[in-house]
Coordinates of C-alpha atoms in Angstrom, one line a residue:
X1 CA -4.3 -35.4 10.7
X2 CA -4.2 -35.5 7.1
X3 CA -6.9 -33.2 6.7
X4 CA -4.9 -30.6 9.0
X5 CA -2.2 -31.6 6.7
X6 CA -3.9 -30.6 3.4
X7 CA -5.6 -27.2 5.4
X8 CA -2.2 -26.1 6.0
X9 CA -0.7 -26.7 2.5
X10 CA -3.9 -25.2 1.3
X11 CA -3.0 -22.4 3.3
X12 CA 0.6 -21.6 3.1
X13 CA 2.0 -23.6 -0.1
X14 CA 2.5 -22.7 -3.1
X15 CA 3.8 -19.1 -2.3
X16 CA 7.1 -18.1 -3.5
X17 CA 10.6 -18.0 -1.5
X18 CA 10.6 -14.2 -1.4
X19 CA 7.4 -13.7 -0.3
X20 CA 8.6 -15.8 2.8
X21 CA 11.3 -13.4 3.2
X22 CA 8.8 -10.7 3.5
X23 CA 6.9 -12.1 5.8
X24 CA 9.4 -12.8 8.2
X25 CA 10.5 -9.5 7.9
X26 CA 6.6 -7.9 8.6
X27 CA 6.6 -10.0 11.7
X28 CA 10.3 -8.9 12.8
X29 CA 9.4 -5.6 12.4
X30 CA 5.8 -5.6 14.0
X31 CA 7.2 -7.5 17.1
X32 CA 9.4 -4.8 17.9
X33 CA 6.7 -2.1 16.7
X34 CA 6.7 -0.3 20.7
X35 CA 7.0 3.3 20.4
X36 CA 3.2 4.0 18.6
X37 CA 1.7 1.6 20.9
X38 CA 2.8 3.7 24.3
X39 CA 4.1 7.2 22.4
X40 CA 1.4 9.2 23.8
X41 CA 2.1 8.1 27.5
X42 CA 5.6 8.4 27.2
X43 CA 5.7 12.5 25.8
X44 CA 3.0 12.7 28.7
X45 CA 5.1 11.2 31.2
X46 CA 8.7 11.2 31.0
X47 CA 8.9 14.1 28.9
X48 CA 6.3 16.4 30.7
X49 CA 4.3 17.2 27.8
X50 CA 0.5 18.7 27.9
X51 CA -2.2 16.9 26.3
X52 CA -2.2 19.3 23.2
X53 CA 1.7 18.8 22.8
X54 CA 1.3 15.5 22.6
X55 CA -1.2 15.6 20.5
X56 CA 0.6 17.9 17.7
X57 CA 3.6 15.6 18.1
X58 CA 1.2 12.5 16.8
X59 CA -0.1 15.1 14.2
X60 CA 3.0 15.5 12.9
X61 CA 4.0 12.4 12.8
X62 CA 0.4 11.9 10.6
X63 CA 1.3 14.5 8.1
X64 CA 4.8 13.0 7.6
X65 CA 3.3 9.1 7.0
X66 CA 0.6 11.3 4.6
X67 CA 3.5 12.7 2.5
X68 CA 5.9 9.4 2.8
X69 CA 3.2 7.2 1.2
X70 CA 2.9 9.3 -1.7
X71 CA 6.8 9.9 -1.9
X72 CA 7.5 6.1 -1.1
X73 CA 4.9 4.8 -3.8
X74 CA 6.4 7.7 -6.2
X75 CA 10.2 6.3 -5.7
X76 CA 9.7 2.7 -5.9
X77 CA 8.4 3.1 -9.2
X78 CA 11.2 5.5 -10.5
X79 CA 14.3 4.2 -8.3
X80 CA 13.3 1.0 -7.0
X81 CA 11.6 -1.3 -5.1
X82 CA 14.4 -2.3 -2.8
X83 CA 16.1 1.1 -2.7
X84 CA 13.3 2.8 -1.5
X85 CA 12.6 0.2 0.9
X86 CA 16.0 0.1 2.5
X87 CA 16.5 3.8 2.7
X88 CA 12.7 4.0 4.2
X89 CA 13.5 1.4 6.6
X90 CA 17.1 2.9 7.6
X91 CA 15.9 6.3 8.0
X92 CA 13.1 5.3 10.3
X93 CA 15.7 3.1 12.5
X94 CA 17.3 6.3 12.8
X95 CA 14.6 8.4 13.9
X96 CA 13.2 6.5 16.0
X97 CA 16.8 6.3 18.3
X98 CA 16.8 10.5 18.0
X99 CA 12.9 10.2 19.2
X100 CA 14.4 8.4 22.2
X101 CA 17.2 11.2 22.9
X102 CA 15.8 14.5 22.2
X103 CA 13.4 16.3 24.8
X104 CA 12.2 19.7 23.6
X105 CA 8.7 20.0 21.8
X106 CA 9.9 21.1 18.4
X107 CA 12.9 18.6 18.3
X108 CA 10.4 16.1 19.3
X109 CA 7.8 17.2 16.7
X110 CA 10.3 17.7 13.8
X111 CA 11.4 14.0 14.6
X112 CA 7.9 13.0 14.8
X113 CA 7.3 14.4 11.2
X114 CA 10.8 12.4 10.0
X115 CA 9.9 9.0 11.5
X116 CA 5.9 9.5 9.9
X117 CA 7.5 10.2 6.6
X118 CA 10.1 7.1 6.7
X119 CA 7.6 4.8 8.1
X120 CA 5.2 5.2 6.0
X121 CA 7.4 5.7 3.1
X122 CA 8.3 1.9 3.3
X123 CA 4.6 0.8 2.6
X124 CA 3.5 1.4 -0.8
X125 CA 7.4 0.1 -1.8
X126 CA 6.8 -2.9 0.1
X127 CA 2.9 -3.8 -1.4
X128 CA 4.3 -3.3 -4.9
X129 CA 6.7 -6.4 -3.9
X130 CA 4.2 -8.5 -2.2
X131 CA 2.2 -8.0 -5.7
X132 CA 5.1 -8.4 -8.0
X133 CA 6.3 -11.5 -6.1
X134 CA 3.2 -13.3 -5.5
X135 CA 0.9 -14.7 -8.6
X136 CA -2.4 -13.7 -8.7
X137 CA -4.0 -16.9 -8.0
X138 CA -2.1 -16.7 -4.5
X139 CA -2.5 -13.2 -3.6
X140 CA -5.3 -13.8 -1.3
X141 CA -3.2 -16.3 1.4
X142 CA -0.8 -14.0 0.6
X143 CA -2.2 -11.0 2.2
X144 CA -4.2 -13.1 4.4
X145 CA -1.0 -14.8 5.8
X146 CA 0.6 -11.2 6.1
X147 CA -1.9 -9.5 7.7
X148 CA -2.0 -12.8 10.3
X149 CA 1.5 -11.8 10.9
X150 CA 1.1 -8.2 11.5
X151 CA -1.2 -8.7 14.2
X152 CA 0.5 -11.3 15.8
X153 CA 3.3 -9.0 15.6
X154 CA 1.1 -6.3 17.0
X155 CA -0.1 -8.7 19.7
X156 CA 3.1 -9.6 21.1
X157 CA 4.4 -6.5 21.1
X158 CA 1.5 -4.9 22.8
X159 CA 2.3 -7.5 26.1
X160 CA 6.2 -6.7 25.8
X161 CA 6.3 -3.0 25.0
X162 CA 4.6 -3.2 28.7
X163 CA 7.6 -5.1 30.4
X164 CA 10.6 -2.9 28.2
X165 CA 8.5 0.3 29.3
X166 CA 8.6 -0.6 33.1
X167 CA 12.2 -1.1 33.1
X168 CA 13.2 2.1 31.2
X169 CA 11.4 4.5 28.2
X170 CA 14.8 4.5 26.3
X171 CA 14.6 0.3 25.7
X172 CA 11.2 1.3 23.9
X173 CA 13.1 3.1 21.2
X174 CA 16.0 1.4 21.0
X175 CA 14.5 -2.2 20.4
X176 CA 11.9 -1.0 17.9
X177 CA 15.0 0.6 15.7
X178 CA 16.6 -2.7 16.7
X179 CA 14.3 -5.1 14.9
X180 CA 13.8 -2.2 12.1
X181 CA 17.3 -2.6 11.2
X182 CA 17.0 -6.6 11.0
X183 CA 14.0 -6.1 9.0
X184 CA 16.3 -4.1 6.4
X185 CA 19.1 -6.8 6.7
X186 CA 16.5 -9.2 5.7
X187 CA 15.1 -7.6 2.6
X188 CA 19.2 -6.6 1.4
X189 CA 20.2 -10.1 1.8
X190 CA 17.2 -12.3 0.7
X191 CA 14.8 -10.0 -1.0
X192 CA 15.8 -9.2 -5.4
X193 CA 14.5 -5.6 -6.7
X194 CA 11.0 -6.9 -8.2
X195 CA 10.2 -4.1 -10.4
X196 CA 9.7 -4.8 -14.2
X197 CA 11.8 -2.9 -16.4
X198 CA 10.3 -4.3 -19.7
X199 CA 7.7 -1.9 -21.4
X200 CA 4.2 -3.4 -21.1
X201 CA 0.6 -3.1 -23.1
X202 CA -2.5 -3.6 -22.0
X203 CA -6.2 -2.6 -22.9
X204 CA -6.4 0.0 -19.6
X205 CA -4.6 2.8 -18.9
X206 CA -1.3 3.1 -17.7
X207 CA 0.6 1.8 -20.7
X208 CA 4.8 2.0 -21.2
X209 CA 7.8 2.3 -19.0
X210 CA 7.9 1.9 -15.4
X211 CA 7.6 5.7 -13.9
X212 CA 6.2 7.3 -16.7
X213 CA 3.3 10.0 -16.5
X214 CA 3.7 10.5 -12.6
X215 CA 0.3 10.8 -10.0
X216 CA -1.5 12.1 -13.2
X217 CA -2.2 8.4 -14.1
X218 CA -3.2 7.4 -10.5
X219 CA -5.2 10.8 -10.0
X220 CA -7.3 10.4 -13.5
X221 CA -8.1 6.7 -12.6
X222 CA -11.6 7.1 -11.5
X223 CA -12.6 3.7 -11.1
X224 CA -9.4 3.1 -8.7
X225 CA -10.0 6.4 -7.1
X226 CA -13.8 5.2 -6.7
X227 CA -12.6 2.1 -4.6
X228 CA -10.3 4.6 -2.6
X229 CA -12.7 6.5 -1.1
X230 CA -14.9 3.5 -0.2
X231 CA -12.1 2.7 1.5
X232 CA -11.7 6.0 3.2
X233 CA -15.5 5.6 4.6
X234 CA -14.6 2.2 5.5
X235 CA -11.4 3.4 7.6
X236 CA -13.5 6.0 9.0
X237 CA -15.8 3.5 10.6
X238 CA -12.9 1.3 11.7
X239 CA -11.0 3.4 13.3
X240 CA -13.2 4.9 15.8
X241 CA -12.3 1.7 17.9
X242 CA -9.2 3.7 18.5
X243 CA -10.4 7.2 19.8
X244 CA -14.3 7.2 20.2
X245 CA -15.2 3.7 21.7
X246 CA -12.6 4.1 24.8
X247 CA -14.0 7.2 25.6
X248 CA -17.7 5.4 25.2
X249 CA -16.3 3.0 27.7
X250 CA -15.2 5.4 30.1
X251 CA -18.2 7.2 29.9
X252 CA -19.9 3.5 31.1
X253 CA -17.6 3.7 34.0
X254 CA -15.5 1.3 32.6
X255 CA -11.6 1.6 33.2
X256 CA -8.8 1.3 31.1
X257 CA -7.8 -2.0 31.8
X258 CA -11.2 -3.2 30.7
X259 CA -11.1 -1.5 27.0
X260 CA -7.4 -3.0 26.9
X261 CA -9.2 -6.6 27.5
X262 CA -12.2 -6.1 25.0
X263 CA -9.6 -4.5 22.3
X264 CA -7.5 -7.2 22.7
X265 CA -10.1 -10.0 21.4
X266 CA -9.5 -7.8 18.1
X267 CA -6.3 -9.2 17.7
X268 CA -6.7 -12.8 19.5
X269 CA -9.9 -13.4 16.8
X270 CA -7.4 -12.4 14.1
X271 CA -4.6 -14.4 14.8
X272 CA -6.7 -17.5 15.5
X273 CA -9.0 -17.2 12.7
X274 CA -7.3 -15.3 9.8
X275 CA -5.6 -18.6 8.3
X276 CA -9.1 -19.8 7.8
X277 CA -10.5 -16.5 5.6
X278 CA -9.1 -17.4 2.4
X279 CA -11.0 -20.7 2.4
X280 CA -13.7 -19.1 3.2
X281 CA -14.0 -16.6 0.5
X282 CA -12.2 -18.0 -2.7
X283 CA -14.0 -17.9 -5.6
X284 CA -16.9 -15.7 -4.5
X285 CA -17.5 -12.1 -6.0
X286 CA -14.6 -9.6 -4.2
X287 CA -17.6 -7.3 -4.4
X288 CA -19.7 -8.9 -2.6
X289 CA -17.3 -9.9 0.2
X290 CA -16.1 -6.2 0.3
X291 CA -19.8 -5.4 0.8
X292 CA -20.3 -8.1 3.3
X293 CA -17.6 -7.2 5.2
X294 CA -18.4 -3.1 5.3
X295 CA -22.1 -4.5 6.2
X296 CA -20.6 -6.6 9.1
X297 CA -18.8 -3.6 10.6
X298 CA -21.3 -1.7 10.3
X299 CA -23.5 -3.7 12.4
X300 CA -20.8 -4.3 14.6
X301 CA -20.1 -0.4 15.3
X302 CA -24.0 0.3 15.8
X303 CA -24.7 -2.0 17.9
X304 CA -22.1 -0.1 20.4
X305 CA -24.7 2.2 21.0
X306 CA -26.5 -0.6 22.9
X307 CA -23.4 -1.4 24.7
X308 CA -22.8 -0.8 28.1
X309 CA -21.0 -3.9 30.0
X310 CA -17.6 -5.1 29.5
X311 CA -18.8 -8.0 28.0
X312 CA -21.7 -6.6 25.3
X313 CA -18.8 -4.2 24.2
X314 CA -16.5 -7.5 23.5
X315 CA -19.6 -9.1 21.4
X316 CA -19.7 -5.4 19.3
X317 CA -15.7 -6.2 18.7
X318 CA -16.1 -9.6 17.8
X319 CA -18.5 -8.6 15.0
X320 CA -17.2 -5.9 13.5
X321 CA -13.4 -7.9 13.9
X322 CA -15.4 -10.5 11.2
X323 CA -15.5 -7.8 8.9
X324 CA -11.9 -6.2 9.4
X325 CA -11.2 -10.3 8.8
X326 CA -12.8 -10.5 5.3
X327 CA -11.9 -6.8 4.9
X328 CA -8.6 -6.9 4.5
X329 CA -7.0 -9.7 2.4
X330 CA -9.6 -9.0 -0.4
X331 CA -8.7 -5.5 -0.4
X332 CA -5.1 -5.9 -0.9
X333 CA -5.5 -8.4 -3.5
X334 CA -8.4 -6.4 -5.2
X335 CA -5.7 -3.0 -5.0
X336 CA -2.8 -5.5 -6.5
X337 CA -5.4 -6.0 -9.6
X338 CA -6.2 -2.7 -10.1
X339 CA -2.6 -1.2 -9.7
X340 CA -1.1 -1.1 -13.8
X341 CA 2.8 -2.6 -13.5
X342 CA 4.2 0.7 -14.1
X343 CA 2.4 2.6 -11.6
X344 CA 2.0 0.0 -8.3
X345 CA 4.4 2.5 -6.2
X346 CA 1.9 4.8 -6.7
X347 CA -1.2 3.1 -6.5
X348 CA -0.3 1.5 -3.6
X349 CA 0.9 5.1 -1.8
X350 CA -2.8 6.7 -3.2
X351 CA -4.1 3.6 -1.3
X352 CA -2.2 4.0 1.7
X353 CA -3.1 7.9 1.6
X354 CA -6.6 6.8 2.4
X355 CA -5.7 5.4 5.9
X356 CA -3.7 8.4 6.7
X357 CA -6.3 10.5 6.0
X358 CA -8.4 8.1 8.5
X359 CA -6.3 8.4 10.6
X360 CA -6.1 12.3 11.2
X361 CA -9.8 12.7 10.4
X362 CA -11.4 10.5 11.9
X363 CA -10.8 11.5 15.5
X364 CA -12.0 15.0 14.5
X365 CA -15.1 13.7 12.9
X366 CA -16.2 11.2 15.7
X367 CA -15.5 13.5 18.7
X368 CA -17.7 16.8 16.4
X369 CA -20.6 14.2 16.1
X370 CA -20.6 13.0 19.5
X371 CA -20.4 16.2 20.9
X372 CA -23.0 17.8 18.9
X373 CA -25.5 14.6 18.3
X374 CA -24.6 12.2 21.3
X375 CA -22.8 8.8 21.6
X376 CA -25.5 7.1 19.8
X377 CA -26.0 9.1 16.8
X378 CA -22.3 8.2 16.3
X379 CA -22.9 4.7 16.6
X380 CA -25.7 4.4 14.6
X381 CA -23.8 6.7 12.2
X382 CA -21.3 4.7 11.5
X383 CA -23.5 1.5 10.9
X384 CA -25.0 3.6 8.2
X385 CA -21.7 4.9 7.1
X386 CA -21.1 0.7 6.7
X387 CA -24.2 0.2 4.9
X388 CA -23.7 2.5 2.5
X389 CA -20.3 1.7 1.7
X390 CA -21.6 -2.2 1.2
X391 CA -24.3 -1.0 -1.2
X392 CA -21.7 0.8 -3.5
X393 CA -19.5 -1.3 -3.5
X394 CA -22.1 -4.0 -5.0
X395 CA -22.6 -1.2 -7.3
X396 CA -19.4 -0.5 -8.5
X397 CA -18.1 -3.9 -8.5
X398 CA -19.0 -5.0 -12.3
X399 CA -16.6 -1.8 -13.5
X400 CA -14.0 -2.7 -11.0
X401 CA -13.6 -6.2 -12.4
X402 CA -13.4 -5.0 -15.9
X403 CA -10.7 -2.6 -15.3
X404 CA -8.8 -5.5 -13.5
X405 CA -9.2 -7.6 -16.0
X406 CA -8.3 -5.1 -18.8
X407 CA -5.0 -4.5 -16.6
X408 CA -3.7 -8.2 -17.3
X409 CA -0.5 -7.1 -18.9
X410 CA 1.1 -8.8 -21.9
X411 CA 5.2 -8.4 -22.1
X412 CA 6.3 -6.4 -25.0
X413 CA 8.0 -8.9 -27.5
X414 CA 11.6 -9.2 -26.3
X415 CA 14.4 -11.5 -26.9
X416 CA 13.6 -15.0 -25.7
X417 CA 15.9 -16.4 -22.4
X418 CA 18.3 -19.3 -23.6
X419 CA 17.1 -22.7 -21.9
X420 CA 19.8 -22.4 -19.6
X421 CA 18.6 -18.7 -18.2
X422 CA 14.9 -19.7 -17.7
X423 CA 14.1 -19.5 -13.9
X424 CA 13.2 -22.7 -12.0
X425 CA 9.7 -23.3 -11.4
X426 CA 9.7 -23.1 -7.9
X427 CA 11.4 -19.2 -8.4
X428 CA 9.2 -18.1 -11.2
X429 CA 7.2 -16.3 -9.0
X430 CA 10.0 -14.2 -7.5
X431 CA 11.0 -12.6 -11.1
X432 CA 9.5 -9.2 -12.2
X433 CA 7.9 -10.2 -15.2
X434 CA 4.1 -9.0 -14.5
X435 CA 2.0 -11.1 -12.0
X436 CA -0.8 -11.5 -14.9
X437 CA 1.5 -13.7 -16.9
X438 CA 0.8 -16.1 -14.0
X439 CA -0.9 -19.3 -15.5
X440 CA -4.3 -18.9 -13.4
X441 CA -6.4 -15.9 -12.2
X442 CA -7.0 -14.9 -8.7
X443 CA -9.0 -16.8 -6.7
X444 CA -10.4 -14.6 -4.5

């Protein structure tokens, strides 16, 4: 008992009050996330749409999360954290109830585009918090614990988006901009604007005032941009679980019901064993666990060319899960590192970019290989896509770690705080001076 006692402080203490807040509100939101999850049966359905309607509605609502990453991450380094946030989160709430009300395909598309944009304009706002909030030698449970959330989130809402859709469509929409809203009242009651207003220098680029020098400090970073195409490739790989491997399934006569079971293992390995990564993976090299990880999907994607039971498809998903697993949290802590303080709107939104270009491209890509090489080029494909991606990022790593470690800010000299003004030690975390004044470096 008192070892579970110590794995769980371990695990969850330490972090500041506001990152609390923002977790509750990721898991709020994702446990009312419905309309993605059954958006393409729904226009099919109820609203009568072809296949290739439906599928431009999706697009559109791609190319509106593609430009509300980069307009989100833009804005909460000009305007705001919080602002952009709230308005993000409001507008989608209000999209999503017209999505649930209006029936024609252009309408439905134009809403589509709206909802993508407000979405996804919330992300980049919201990692800038999580990083200003959190200090560096916490980011990894940090992320870890957050991405635990989002896919318990996910995993709930996967089972009850079934039951609200059964009784009626509408309840889909309305619940989703339901917990949307509470998600907002969350972050405008509990959650202070985080972004730094005090100039700061450092040895890398980015120096001076928050907002300063637009994309054309993101876009000339190549040793950030290097780590966002890696993670391009990476998504690439990943998410062919989404369009290509059902399809693989099918073509193994295997029915729906049975990819929903072997998906879902995604999500149960994640949620019971995601609290245990950080542990894991502390103080080792983020390269090499970056490499490791691209390595373990990689294997775990191939090997789904050798698949063809319900069960040696589960065994491909619970390998290349491992990977998503280490994956993740060192990614987001690796992205908080390399994003200067003036510019983490729009580093994060360049980063978030990447997955929206994933997203759209990857479907393309998976479906031109397998029709023109076969199922198991595409397979083996991607293991090699993973393998590669492993070996640069072993490459690249050394330069990575520099730049981070050149983008540990030092506050401009300004006038001291009376004694009396000086934060509490338990809410130092949750003021905007820069992470990197944080008394330890990350851990991960």
């Amino acid at each position: 008992m008192r070892t579970m006692r110590g794995w769980f402080r371990d695990t969850t203490g330490g972090l500041p009050r506001t990152f609390w807040y923002l977790w509750t509100g990721t898991l709020i939101n994702k446990l009312g996330s419905f309309v993605l999850i059954f958006l393409a049966i729904y226009l099919t359905t109820a609203r009568g749409f072809t296949a290739l309607e439906a599928g431009l509605v999706l697009g559109m609502w791609g190319v509106g999360g593609a430009v509300g990453t980069m307009l989100g991450g833009t804005l909460a380094d000009r305007w705001g954290r919080k602002p952009t946030l709230l308005t993000a989160q409001l507008g989608a709430a209000g999209m999503m109830l017209t999505l649930g009300f209006v029936h024609d395909l252009w309408p439905v598309a134009g809403t589509a585009l709206l909802l993508g944009a407000f979405a996804e304009g919330a992300r980049p706002a919201f990692g800038a918090m999580m990083v200003d909030v959190v200090p560096e030698r916490d980011r990894l449970k940090a992320f870890s614990l957050n991405y635990w959330a989002l896919n318990l989130g996910f995993a709930c809402a996967s089972v009850l988006a079934g039951f609200a859709a059964q009784t009626n469509y509408l309840l889909l929409f309305v619940i989703d901009a339901a917990t949307t809203l509470v998600t907002a009242l969350v972050i405008f009651l509990k959650v202070p604007e985080t972004r730094s207003e005090r100039p700061v220098r450092a040895a890398g680029p980015a120096v001076g005032l928050p907002g300063r020098g637009g994309l054309r400090v993101v876009l000339t970073d190549r040793v950030f941009l290097g780590f966002v195409v890696l993670n391009l490739f990476s998504a690439l790989v990943f998410l062919q679980h989404a369009s290509m491997l059902p399809i693989a399934m099918a073509q193994d006569g295997l029915s729906p019901s049975s990819y929903g079971t072997v998906i879902a293992l995604n999500g149960v390995l994640i949620v019971v064993g995601q609290l245990f990564v950080p542990r894991l993976i502390r103080d080792r090299s983020r390269s090499h666990v970056l490499a490791l990880a691209a390595a373990v999907m990689g294997v775990g994607f191939a090997l789904t060319a050798f698949a063809g039971t319900a069960w040696l498809y589960a065994l491909t998903v619970l390998i290349w899960t491992v990977g998503e697993m280490l994956n993740s949290p060192s990614n987001a802590t690796l992205l908080g590192e390399l994003s200067p303080v003036a510019y983490r709107g729009r580093y994060q939104g360049m980063f978030s970019l990447s997955w929206q270009v994933a997203a759209a491209a990857g479907p393309v890509l998976g479906g031109l290989v397998r029709q023109q090489a076969g199922n198991t080029a595409l397979w083996l494909g991607c293991g090699a896509v993973g393998g590669l991606v492993a070996l640069v990022h072993l490459i690249s790593g050394p330069a990575r770690e520099r730049q981070a470690a050149a983008l540990r800010p030092a506050v401009a000299p300004a006038e001291p705080l009376p004694a009396t003004a000086m934060p509490k030690p338990a809410e130092t975390a949750t003021t905007a001076s820069p992470p990197a004044l944080a008394a330890a470096r990350s851990t991960s």
